Short mmCIF file of C-alpha atoms in Angstrom, two decimals:
data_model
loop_
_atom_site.label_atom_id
_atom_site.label_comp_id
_atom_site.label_asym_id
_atom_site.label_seq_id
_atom_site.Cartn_x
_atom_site.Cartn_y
_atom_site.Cartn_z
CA UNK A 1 0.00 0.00 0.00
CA UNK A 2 0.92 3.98 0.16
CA UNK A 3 1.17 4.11 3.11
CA UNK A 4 1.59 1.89 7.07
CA UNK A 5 -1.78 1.09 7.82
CA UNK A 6 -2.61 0.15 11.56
CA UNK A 7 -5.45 -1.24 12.73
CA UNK A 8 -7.89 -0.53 14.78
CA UNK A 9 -7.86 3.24 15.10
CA UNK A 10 -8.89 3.55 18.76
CA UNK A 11 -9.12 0.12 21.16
CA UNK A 12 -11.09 0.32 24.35
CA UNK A 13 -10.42 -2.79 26.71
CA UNK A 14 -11.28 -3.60 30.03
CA UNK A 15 -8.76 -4.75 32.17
CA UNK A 16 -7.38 -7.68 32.21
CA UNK A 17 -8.45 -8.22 28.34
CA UNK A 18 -6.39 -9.36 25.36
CA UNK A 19 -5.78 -7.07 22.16
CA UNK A 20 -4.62 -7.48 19.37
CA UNK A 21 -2.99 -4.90 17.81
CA UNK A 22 -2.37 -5.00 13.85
CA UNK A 23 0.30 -3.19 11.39
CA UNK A 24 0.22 -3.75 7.32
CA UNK A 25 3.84 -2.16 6.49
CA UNK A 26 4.79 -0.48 3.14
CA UNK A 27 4.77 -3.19 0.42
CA UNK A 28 8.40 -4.07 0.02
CA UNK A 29 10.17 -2.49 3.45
CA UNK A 30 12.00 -4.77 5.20
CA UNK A 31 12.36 -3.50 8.67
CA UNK A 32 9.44 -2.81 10.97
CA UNK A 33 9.25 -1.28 13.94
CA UNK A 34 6.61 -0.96 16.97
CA UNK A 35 7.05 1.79 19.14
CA UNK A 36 4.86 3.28 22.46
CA UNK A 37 3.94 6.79 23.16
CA UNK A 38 2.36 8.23 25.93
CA UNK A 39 0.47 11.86 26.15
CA UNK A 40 3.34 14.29 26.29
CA UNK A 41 6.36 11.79 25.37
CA UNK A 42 8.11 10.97 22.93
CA UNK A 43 7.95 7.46 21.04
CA UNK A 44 9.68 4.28 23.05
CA UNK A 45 11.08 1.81 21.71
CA UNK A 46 9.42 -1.88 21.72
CA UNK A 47 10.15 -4.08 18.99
CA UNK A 48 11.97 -4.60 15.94
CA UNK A 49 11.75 -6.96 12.79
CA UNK A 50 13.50 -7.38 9.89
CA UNK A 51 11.65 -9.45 7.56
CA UNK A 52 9.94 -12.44 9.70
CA UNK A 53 12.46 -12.52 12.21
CA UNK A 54 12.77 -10.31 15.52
CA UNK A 55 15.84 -9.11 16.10
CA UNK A 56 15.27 -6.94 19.06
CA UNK A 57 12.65 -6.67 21.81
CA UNK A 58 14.92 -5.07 24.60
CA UNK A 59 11.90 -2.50 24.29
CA UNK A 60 9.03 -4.85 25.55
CA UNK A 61 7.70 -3.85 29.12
CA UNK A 62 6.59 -7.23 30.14
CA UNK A 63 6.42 -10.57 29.47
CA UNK A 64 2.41 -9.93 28.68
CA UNK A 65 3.83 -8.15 25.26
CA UNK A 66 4.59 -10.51 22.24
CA UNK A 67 4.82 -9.45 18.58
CA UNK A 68 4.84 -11.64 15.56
CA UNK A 69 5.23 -10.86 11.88
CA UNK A 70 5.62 -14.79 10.20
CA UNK A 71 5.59 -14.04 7.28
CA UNK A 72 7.88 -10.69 6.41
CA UNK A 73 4.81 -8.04 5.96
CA UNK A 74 1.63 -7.91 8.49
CA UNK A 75 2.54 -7.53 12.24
CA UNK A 76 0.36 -8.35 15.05
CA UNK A 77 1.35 -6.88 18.69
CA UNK A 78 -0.59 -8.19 21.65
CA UNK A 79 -1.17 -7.55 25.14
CA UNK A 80 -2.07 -10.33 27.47
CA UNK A 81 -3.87 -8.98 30.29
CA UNK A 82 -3.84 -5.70 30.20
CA UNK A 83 -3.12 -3.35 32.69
CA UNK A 84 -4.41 0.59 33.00
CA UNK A 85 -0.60 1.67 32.48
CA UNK A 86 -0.82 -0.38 28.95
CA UNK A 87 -2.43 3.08 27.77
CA UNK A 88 -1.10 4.55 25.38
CA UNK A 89 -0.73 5.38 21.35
CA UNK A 90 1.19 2.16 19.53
CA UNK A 91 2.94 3.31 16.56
CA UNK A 92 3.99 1.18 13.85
CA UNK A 93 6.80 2.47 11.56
CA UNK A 94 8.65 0.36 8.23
CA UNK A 95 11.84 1.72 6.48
CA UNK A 96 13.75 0.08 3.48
CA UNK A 97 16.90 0.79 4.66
CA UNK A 98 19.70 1.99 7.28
CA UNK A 99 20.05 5.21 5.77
CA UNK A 100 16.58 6.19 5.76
CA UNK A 101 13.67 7.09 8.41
CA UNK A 102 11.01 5.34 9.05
CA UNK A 103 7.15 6.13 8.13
CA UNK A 104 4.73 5.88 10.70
CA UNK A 105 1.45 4.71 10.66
CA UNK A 106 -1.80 6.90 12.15
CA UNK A 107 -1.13 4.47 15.58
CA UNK A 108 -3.85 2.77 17.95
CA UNK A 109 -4.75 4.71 20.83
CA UNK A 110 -5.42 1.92 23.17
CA UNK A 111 -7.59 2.84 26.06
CA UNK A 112 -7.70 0.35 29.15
CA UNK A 113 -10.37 1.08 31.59
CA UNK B 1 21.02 10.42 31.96
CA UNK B 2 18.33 9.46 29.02
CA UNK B 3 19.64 8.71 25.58
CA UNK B 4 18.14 11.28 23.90
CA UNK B 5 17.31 14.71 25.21
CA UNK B 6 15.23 17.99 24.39
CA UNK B 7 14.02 20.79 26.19
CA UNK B 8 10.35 20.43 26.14
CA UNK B 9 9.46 24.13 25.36
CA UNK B 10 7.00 25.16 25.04
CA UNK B 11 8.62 27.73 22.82
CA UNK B 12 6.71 30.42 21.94
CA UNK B 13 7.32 32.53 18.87
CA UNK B 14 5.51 35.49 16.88
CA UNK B 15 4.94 34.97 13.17
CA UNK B 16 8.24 35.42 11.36
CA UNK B 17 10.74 34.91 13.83
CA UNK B 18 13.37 32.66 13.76
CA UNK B 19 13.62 29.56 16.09
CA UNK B 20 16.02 27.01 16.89
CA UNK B 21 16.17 23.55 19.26
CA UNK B 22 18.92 21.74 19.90
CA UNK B 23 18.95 18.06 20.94
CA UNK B 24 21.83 16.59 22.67
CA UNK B 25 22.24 12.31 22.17
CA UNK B 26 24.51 9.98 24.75
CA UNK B 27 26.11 7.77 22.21
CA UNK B 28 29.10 8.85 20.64
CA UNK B 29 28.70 5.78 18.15
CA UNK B 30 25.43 7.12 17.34
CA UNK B 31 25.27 6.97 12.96
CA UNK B 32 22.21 9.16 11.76
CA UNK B 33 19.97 11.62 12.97
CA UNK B 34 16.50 13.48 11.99
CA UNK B 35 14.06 15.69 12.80
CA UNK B 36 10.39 14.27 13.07
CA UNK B 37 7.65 16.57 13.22
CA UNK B 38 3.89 15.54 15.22
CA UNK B 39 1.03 17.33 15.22
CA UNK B 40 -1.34 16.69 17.46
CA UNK B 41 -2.93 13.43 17.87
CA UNK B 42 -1.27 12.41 14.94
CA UNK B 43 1.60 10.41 13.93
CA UNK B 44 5.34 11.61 13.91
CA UNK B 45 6.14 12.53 9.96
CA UNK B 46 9.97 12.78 9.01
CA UNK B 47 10.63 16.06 8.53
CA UNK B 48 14.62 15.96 7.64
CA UNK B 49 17.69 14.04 8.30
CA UNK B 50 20.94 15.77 9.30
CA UNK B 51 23.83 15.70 7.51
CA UNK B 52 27.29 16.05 8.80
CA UNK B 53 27.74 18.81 6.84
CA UNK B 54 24.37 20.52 7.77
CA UNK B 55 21.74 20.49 5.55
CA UNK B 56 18.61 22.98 4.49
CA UNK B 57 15.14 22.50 3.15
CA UNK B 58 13.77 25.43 2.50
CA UNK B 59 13.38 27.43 5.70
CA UNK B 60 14.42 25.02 8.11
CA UNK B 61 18.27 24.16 8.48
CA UNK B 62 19.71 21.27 10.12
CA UNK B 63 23.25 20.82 11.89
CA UNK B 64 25.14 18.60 13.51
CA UNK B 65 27.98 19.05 15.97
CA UNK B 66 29.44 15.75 16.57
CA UNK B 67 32.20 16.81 19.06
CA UNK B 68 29.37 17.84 21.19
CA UNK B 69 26.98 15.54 20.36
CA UNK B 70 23.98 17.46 19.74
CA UNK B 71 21.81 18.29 16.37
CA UNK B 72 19.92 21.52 16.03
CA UNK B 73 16.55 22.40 14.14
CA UNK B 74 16.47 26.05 12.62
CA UNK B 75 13.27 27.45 11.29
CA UNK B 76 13.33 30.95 9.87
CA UNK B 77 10.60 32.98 9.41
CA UNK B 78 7.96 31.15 11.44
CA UNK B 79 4.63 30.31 10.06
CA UNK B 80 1.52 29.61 12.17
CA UNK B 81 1.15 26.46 10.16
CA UNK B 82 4.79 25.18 11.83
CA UNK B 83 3.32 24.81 15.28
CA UNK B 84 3.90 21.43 16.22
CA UNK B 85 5.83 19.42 18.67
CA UNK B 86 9.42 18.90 16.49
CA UNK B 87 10.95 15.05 17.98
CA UNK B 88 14.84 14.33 17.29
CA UNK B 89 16.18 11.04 16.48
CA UNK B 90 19.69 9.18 16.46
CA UNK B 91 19.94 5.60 15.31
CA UNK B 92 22.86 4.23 17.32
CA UNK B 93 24.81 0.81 15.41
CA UNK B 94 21.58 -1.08 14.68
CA UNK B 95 17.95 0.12 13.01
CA UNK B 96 16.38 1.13 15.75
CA UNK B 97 15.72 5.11 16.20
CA UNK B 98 16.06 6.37 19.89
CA UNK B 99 13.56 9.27 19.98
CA UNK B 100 13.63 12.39 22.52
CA UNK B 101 10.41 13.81 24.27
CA UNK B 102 9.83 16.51 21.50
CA UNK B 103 9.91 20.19 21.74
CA UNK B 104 6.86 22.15 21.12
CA UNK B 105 6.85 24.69 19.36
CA UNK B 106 3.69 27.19 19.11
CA UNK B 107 3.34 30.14 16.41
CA UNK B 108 1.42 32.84 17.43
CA UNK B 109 -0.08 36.19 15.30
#
């Protein structure tokens, strides 16, 4: 596509419910990225892949965070359990190389209530 | 000490000025560097990356001082239109950008 696309938009969950979180990356970039932002910070860090495999997750905040992409393109991030703290904009981002930033997609503003 | 830091601002500025932020980054291995810019409630859109040598588009002007590790936004004659929280970020030896807290920046009549 033209663009990242992430889905859904906006996620309300009560606590102690699953999400799934989804990105669809720019046809053809290899590296993809998941990053968290709360209100009035910048983006952290989570998760990166590079094709299908996950080369770093130092970024993760617990063990109830796992991200997947198996087959190089569509990533899935999900929460286990969530918590009230889990709330917060996920960003997805792709890039097709070293020298180049990444595009973002519009995010999921996950509510947990 | 975080990684990446920025003054938060807010920095506010008439019409026309001119306006710079500086970021300063930790890791002296630290490869390549850009400015993001986020509106609100949106998502963080690259807005440059900084050359060693320094680098302009248009009216905003990027530098980077590697002896004392920081980069610098310049934007000259301020728009209203420019207000916006401006993020820094330095991708250390792997792919992974290292973001700052963003500066906002707000553009008044």
């Amino acid at each position: 596509g033209a663009g990242v696309s992430q889905s859904p938009r906006y996620k309300v969950a009560k606590r102690g419910q699953d999400v799934a979180l989804r990105c669809d990356p720019i046809s053809g970039h290899v590296s993809l990225f998941w990053y968290q932002q709360a209100l009035g910070q910048g983006p952290e860090f989570l998760t990166y892949f590079q094709n299908e495999a996950q080369l770093d997750k130092s970024g993760l905040p617990s063990d109830r965070f796992f991200a997947e992409r198996p087959e190089g393109s569509v990533s899935t991030l999900k929460i286990q359990r969530t918590q009230q703290e889990d709330s917060a904009v996920y960003l997805c981002a792709s890039s097709s190389g070293q020298i180049y930033g990444y595009t973002f997609g519009s995010g999921t503003r996950l509510t947990v209530v | 000490r975080k990684e990446v830091e920025q003054d938060p601002g807010p920095f506010n500025v008439p019409e026309g000025a001119t306006v710079a932020f500086n970021c300063t980054y930790s890791n002296s291995a630290s490869q390549s560097f850009f400015w993001y810019r986020q509106d609100c409630r949106k998502e963080p859109k690259l807005l440059m990356s900084v050359y060693s040598s320094g680098n302009e588009d248009g009216r905003f002007t990027a530098q980077l001082n590697r002896a004392s590790q920081y980069i610098s936004l310049l934007i000259r004659d301020s728009k209203l239109s420019d207000s916006a929280t401006y993020l820094c970020a330095v991708r250390e030896n792997t792919d992974k950008l290292i973001f700052g807290t963003g500066t906002r920046l707000q553009v008044f009549p």
